[in-house]
Short mmCIF file of C-alpha atoms in Angstrom, two decimals:
data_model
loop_
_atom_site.label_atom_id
_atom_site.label_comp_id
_atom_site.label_asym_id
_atom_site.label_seq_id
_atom_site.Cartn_x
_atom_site.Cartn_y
_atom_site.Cartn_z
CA UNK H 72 151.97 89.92 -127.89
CA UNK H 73 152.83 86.15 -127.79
CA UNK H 74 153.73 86.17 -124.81
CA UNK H 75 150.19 87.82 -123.79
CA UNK H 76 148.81 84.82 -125.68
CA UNK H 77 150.87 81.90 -123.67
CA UNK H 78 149.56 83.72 -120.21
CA UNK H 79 145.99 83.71 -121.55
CA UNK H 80 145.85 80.39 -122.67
CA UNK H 81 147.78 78.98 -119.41
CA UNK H 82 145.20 81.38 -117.16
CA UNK H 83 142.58 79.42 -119.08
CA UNK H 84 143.67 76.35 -118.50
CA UNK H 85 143.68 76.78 -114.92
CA UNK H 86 139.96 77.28 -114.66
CA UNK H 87 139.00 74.45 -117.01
CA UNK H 88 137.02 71.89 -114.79
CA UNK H 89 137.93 68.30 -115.20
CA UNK H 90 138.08 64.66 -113.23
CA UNK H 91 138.90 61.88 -113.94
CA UNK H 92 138.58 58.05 -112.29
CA UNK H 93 140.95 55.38 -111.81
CA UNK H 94 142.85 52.53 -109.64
CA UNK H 95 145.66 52.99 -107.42
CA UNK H 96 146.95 50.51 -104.50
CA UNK H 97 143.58 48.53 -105.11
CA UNK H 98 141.50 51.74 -104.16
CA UNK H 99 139.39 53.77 -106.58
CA UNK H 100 140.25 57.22 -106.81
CA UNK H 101 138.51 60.04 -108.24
CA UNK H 102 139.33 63.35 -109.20
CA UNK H 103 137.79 66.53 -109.71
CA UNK H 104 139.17 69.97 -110.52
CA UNK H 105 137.16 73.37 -109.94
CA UNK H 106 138.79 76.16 -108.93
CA UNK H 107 135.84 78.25 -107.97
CA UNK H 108 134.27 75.35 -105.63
CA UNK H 109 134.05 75.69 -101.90
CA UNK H 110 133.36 72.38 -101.56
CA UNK H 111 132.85 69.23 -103.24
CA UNK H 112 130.74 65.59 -102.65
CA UNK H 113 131.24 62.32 -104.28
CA UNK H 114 127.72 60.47 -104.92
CA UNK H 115 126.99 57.54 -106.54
CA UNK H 116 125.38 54.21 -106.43
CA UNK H 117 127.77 52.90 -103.86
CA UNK H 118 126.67 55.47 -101.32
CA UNK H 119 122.92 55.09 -102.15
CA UNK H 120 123.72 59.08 -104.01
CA UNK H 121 123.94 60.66 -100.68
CA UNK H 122 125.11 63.85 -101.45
CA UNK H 123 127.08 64.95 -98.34
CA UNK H 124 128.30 61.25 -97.39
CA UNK H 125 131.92 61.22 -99.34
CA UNK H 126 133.43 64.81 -98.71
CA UNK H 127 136.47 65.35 -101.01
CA UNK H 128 139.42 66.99 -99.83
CA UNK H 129 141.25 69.67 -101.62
CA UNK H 130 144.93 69.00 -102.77
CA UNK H 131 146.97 70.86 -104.83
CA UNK H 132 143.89 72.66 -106.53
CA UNK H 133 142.21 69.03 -107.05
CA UNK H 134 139.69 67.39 -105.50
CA UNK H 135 140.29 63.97 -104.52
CA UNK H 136 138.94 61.04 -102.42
CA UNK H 137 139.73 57.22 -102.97
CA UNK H 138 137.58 54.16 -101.73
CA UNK H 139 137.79 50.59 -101.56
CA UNK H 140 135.37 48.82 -103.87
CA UNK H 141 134.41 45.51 -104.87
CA UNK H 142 134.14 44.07 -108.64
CA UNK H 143 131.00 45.41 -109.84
CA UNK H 144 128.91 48.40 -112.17
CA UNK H 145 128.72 51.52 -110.50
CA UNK H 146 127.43 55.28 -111.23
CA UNK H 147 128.85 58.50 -109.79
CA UNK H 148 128.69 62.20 -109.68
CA UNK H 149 130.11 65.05 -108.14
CA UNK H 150 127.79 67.19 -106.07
CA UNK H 151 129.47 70.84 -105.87
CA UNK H 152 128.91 73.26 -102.70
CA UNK H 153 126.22 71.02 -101.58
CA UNK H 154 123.23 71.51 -104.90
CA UNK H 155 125.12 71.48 -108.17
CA UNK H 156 125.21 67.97 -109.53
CA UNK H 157 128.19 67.49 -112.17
CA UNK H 158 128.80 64.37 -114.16
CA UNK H 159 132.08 63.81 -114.57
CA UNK H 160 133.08 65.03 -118.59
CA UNK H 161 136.56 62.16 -119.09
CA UNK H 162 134.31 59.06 -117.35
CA UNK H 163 134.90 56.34 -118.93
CA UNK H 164 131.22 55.38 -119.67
CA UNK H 165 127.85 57.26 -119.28
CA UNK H 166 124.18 56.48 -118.86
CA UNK H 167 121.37 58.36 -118.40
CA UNK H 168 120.55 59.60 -115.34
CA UNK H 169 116.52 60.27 -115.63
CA UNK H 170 116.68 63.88 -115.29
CA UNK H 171 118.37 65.11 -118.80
CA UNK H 172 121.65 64.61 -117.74
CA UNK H 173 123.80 61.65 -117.65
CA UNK H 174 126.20 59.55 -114.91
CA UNK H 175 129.20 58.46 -114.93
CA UNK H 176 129.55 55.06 -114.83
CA UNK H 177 132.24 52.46 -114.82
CA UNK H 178 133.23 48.97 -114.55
CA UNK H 179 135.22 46.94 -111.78
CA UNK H 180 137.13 43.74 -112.58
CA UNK H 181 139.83 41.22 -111.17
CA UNK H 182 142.64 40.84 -113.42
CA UNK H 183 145.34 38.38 -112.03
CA UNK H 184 144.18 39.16 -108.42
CA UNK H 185 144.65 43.27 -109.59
CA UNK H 186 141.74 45.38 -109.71
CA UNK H 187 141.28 47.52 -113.13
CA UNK H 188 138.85 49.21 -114.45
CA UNK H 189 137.31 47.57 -117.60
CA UNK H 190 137.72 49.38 -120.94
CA UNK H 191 134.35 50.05 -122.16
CA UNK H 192 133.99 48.98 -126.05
CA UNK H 193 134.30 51.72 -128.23
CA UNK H 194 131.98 54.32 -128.74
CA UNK H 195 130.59 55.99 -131.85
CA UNK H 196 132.46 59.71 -132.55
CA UNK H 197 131.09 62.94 -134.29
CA UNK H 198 129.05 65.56 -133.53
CA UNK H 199 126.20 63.63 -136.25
CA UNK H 200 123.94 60.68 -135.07
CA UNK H 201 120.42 59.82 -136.36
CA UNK H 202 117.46 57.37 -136.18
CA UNK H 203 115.93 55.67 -139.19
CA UNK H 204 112.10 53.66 -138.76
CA UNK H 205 110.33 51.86 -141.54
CA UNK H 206 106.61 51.08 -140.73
CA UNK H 207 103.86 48.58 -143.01
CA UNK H 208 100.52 47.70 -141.68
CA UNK H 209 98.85 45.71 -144.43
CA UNK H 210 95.32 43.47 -144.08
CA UNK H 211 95.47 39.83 -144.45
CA UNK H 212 93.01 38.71 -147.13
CA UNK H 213 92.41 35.13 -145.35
CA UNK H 214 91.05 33.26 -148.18
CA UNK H 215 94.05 34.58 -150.85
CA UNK H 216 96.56 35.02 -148.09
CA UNK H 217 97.05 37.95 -149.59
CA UNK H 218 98.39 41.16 -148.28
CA UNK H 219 95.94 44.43 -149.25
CA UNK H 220 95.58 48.14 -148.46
CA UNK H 221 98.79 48.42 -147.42
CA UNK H 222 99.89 51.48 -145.32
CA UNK H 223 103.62 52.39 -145.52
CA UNK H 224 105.73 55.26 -142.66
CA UNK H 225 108.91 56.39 -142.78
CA UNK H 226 110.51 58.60 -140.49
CA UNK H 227 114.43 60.12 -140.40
CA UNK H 228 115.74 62.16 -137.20
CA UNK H 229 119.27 63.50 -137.66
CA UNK H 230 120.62 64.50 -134.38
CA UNK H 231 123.31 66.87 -134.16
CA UNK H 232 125.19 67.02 -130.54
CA UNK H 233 128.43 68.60 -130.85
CA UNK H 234 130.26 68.23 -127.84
CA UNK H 235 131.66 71.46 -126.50
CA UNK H 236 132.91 72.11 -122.66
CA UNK H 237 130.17 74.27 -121.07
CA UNK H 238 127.36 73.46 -123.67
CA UNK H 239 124.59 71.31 -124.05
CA UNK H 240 123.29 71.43 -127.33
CA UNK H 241 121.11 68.82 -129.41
CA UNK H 242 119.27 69.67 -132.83
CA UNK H 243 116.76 67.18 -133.94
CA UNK H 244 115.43 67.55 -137.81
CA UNK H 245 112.90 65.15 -139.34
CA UNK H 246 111.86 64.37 -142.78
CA UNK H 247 108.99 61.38 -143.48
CA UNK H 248 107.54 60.03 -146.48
CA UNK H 249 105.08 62.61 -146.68
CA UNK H 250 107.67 65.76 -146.98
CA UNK H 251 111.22 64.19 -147.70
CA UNK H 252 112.63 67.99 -146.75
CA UNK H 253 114.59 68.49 -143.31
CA UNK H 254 112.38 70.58 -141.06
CA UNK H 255 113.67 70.99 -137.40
CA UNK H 256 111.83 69.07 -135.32
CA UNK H 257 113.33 70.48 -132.00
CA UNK H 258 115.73 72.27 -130.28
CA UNK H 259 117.60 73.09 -127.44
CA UNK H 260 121.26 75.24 -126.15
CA UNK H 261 122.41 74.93 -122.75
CA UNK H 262 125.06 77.45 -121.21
CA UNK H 263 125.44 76.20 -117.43
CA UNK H 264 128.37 76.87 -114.53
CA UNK H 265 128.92 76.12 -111.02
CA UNK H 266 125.55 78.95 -110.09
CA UNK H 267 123.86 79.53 -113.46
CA UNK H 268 122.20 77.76 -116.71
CA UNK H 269 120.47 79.52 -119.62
CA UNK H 270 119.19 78.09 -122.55
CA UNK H 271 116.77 77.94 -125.75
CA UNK H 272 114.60 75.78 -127.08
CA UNK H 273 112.23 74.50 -129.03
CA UNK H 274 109.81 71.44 -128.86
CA UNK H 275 112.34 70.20 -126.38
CA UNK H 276 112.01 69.49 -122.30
CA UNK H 277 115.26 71.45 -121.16
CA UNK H 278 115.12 73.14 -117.96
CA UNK H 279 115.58 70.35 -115.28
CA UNK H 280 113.57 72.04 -112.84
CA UNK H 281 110.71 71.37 -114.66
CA UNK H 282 109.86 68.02 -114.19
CA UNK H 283 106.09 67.25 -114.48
CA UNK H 284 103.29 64.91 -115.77
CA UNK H 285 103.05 68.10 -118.27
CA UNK H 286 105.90 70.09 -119.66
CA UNK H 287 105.74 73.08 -121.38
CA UNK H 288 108.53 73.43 -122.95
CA UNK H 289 107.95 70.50 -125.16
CA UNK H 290 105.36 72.49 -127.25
CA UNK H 291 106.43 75.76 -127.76
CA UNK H 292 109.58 77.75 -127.93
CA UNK H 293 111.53 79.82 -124.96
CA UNK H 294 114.04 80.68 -123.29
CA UNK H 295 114.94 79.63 -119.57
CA UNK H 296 117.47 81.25 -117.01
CA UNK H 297 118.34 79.18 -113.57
CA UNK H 298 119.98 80.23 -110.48
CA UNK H 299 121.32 77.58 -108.00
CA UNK H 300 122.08 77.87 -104.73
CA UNK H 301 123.16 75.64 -101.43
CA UNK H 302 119.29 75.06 -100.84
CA UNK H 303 117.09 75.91 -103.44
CA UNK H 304 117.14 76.60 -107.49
CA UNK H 305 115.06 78.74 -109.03
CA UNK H 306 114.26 79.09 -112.37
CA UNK H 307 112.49 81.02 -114.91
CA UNK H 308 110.61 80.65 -118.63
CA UNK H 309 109.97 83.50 -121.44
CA UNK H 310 107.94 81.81 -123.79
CA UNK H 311 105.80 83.49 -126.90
CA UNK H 312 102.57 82.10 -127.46
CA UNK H 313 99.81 83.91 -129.97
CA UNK H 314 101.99 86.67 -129.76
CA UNK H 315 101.97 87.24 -125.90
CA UNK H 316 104.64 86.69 -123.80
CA UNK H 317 104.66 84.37 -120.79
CA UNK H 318 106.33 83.53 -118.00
CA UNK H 319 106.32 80.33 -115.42
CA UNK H 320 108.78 80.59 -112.48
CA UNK H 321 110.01 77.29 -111.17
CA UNK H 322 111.64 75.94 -108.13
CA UNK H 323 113.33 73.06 -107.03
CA UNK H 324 114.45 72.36 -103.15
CA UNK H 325 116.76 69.30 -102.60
CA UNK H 326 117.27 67.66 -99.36
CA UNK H 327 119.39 64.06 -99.62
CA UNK H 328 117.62 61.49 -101.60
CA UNK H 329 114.76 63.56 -101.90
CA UNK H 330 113.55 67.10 -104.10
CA UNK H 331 110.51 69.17 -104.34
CA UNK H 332 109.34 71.25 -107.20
CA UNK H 333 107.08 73.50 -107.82
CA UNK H 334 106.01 75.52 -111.14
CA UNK H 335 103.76 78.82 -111.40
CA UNK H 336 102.15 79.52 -114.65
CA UNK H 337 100.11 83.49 -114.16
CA UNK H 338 96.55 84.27 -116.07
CA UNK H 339 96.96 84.99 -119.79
CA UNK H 340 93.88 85.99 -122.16
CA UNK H 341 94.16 81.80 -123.25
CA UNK H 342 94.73 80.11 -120.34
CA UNK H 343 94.33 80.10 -116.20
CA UNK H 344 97.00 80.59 -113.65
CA UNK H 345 98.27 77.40 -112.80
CA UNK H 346 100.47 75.78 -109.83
CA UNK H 347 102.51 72.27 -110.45
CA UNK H 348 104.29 70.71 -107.23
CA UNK H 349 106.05 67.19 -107.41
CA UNK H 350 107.86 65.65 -104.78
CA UNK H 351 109.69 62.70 -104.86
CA UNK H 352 111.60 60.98 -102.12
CA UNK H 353 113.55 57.28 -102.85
CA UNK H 354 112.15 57.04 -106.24
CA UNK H 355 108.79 57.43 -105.11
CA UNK H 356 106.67 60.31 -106.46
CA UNK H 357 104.05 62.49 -106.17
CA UNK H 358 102.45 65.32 -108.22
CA UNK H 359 99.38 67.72 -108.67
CA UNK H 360 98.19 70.63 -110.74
CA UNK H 361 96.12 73.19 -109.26
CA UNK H 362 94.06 75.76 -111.28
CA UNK H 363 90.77 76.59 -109.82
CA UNK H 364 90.63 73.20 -108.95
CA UNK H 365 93.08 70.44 -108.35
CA UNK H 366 93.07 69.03 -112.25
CA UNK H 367 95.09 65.57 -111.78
CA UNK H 368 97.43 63.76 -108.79
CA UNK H 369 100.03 61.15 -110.16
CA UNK H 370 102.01 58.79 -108.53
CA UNK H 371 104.80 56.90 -109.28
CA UNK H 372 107.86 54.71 -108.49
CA UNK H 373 111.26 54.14 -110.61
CA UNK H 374 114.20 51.97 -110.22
CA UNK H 375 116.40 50.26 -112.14
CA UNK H 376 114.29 47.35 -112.93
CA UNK H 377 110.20 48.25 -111.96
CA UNK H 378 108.55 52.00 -112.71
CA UNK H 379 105.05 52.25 -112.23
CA UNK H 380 102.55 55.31 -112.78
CA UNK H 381 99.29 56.51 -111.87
CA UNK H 382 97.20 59.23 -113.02
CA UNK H 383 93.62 60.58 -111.60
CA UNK H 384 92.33 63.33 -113.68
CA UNK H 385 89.61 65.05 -111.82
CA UNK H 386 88.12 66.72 -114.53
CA UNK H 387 87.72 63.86 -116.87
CA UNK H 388 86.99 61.57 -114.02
CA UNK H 389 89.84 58.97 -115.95
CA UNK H 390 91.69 56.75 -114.30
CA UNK H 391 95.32 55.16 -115.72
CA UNK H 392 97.53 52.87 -115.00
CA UNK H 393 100.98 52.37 -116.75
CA UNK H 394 103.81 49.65 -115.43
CA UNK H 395 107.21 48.39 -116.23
CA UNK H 396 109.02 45.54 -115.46
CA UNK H 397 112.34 45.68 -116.93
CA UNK H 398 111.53 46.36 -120.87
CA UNK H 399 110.15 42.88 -120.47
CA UNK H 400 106.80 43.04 -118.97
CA UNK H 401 104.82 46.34 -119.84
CA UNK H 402 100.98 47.03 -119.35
CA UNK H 403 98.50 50.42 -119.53
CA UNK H 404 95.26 50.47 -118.54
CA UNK H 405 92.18 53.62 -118.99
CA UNK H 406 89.08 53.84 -117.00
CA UNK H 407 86.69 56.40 -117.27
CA UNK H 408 84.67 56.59 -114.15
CA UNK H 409 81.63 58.77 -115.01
CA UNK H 410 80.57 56.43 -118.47
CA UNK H 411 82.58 52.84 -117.38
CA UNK H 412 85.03 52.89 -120.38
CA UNK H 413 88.13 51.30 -119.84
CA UNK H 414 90.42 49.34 -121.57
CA UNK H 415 93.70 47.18 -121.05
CA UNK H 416 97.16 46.58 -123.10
CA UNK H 417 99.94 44.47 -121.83
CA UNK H 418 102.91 43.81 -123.68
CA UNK H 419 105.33 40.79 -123.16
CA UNK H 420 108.71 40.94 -124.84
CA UNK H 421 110.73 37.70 -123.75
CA UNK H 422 114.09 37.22 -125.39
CA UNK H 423 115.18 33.70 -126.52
CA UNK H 424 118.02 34.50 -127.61
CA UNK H 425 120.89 37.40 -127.47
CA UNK H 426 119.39 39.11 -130.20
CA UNK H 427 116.05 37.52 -131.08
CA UNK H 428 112.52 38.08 -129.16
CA UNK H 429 109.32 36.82 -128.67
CA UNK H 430 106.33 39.55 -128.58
CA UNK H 431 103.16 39.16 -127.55
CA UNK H 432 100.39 41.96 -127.49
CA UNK H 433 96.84 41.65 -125.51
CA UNK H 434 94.35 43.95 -125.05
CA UNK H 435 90.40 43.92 -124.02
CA UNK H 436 88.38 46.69 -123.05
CA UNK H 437 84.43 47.12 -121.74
CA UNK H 438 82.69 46.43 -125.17
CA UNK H 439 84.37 42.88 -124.92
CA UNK H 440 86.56 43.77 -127.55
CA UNK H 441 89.56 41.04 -127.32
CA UNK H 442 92.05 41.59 -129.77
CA UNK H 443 96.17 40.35 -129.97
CA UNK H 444 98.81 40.29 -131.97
CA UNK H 445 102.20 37.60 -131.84
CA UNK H 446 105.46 38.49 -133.39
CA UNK H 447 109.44 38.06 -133.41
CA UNK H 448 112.04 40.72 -133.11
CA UNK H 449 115.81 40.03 -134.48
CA UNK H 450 117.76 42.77 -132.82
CA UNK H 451 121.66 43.10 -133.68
CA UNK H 452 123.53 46.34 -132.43
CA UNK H 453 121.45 49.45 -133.39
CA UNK H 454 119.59 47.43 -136.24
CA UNK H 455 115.77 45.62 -135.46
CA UNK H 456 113.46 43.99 -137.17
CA UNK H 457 110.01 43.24 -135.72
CA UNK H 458 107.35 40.98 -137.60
CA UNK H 459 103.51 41.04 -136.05
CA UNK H 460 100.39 39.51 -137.26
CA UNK H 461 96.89 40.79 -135.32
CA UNK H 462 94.41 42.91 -135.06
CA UNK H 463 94.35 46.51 -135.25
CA UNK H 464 93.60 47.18 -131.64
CA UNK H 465 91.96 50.98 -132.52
CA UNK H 466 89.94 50.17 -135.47
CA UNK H 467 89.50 46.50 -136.51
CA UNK H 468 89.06 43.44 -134.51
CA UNK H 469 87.51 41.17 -137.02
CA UNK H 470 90.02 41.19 -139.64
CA UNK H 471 94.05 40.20 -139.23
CA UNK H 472 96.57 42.76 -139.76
CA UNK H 473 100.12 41.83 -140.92
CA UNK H 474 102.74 44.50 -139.28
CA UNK H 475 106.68 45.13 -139.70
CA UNK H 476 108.76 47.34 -137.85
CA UNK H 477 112.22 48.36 -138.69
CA UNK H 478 114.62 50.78 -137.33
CA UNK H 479 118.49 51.61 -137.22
CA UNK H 480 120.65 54.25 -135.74
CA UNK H 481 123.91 55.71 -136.24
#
């Protein structure tokens, strides 16, 4: 019986995917291990994330290719039989990689004339992490300088991610000042290999193929199965809605630096069939829904430091305008064509020091409404504290408004 143990375990071993990165004779190497893939890529932000530029070559039952590489930040991935993107689960740092997912990124440096890869500082363990926000908005009696009406938020997320090989799953509760009582706020369970996903959800974006100005998943509750293949995923939704069920089938076909998706959404008793199709080449995007009529077009562009969006709803006849520069620099505007509303906000966050800010808000729209509001930030690790004084740019620009903003995490 043991011994059946010991040849289960080692069997299971076998299978387990891992990779891992690191310097040898001055040359990067990385390493993956899958024993079911027929071939693998190497894509990153060193190869502009071609996905069939670095080929890996199979040794020993592990994938491996090494490069030459100069001191620097880089990202990386591991594309598998030509679709299935993989981030690499021992890197030794992650970010984001705008889809749901994350990279794998790591650090190059010159020690003494060797190159090493640079520790990254430590992270925070455990399966728990969470968000705290404290929010005042209180008038400004000029003649008393006096504070009055005050209006007081709080809000708690807990976050729960345990991290388990195979799964992807993150439960968010909330409890404000209204209802201090955990409720669960959203949800979602991830099962994926090499040629399949499933998951559940709730309230929660969660099947990558679905990536649109609107998602459905983030207001109601489903499940999702996806297929992948060498040239084109397909996916599909079961979601409940006034006691129907529905479907949307969803598609995504990648070709190098570029994908195209589509979503179809049939005829229920509460809403019209619908048809969503994005594609995005280089970081440049663009979008439409279809129902009778085409409803909206968006465009877009993201990189690392400038993202910029458009929307034209055809229905509403609005126009806006949304733009990034860096966290620093942000600014929205609305136009409604058919009555010639519109309004503008712009945003200017200009640090002065490593963990102090400037903010300054403007806005003006077409009843000559000018309104703005100046403030400081102290930021230190996960802790802020933001200080305003302005106008209330929905409701009030005659009076002054006194603001503070403070949140943590953990």
């Amino acid at each position: 019986m043991k011994k059946n143990i010991i040849i289960l375990i080692v069997l299971m071993l076998s299978i387990i995917s891992f990779a891992k990165v690191y310097v040898y004779n001055n040359e990067v190497v990385f390493e993956y291990k899958d024993i079911t893939a027929s071939k693998v890529f190497l894509a990153g932000s060193f190869n502009n994330w071609d996905p069939s530029a670095l080929p890996m070559k199979k040794m020993n039952g592990i994938w491996k290719v090494s490069m030459k590489l100069a001191p620097g930040d880089y990202q990386y991935k591991f594309v598998v039989n030509g679709t299935d993107w993989k981030e690499d689960p021992e890197a030794p740092d992650y970010v984001p990689d705008g889809y749901g997912g994350k990279n794998g990124t790591f650090t190059l440096i010159l020690e003494n004339g060797v190159l090493k890869i640079k520790k990254p500082e430590k992270q925070k363990s455990g399966i728990l992490s969470g968000t705290y926000s404290f929010d005042l908005k209180s008038k400004v009696d000029i003649d008393t300088y006096s504070l009055k009406t005050p209006e007081i938020s709080q809000k708690f997320n807990l976050i729960i991610t345990p991290n388990k090989s195979g799964m992807n799953f993150e439960a968010v509760l909330n409890a404000d000042n209204s209802n201090w009582q955990f409720g669960l706020e959203s949800l979602k369970v991830i099962w994926e290999n090499s040629d399949f996903e499933f998951g559940i959800y709730k309230n929660k974006a969660s099947n990558e193929l679905i990536n649109f100005n609107e998602n459905i998943e983030e207001n109601n509750s489903g499940f999702f199965g996806v297929y992948k293949s060498k040239f084109i995923d397909v996916g599909i939704d079961l979601i409940s809605i006034n006691n129907n069920l529905n479907y949307y089938v969803s598609s995504r076909v990648l070709f190098n630096n570029s994908y195209f998706n589509v979503l179809f959404t049939p005829e229920t008793k509460y809403s019209s069939m619908s048809i969503y199709s994005r594609l995005e080449v280089n970081g440049i995007g663009l979008e439409g829904k279809y129902t009778d009529k085409l409803e909206y077009i968006v465009s877009d562009f993201n990189n690392e430091n400038i993202s910029i969006k458009g929307v034209y709803n055809f229905i509403n006849k609005d126009i806006s305008l949304t733009g990034n520069y860096n966290n620093i620099f942000l600014i929205s505007g609305n136009y409604n064509i058919s009555n010639n509303i519109y309004d503008i906000e712009s945003n200017l966050n200009l640090s002065i020091s490593e963990k102090s800010k400037v903010l300054l808000d403007l806005y003006y729209d077409n009843l000559n409404n000018i309104g703005y509001r100046i403030g400081y930030g102290l930021i230190k690790d996960d802790i802020s504290l933001i200080f305003k004084l302005g106008h209330d740019f929905e409701n009030d620009f005659e009076n002054f408004y006194f603001y503070i903003n403070s949140s943590s995490k953990f």
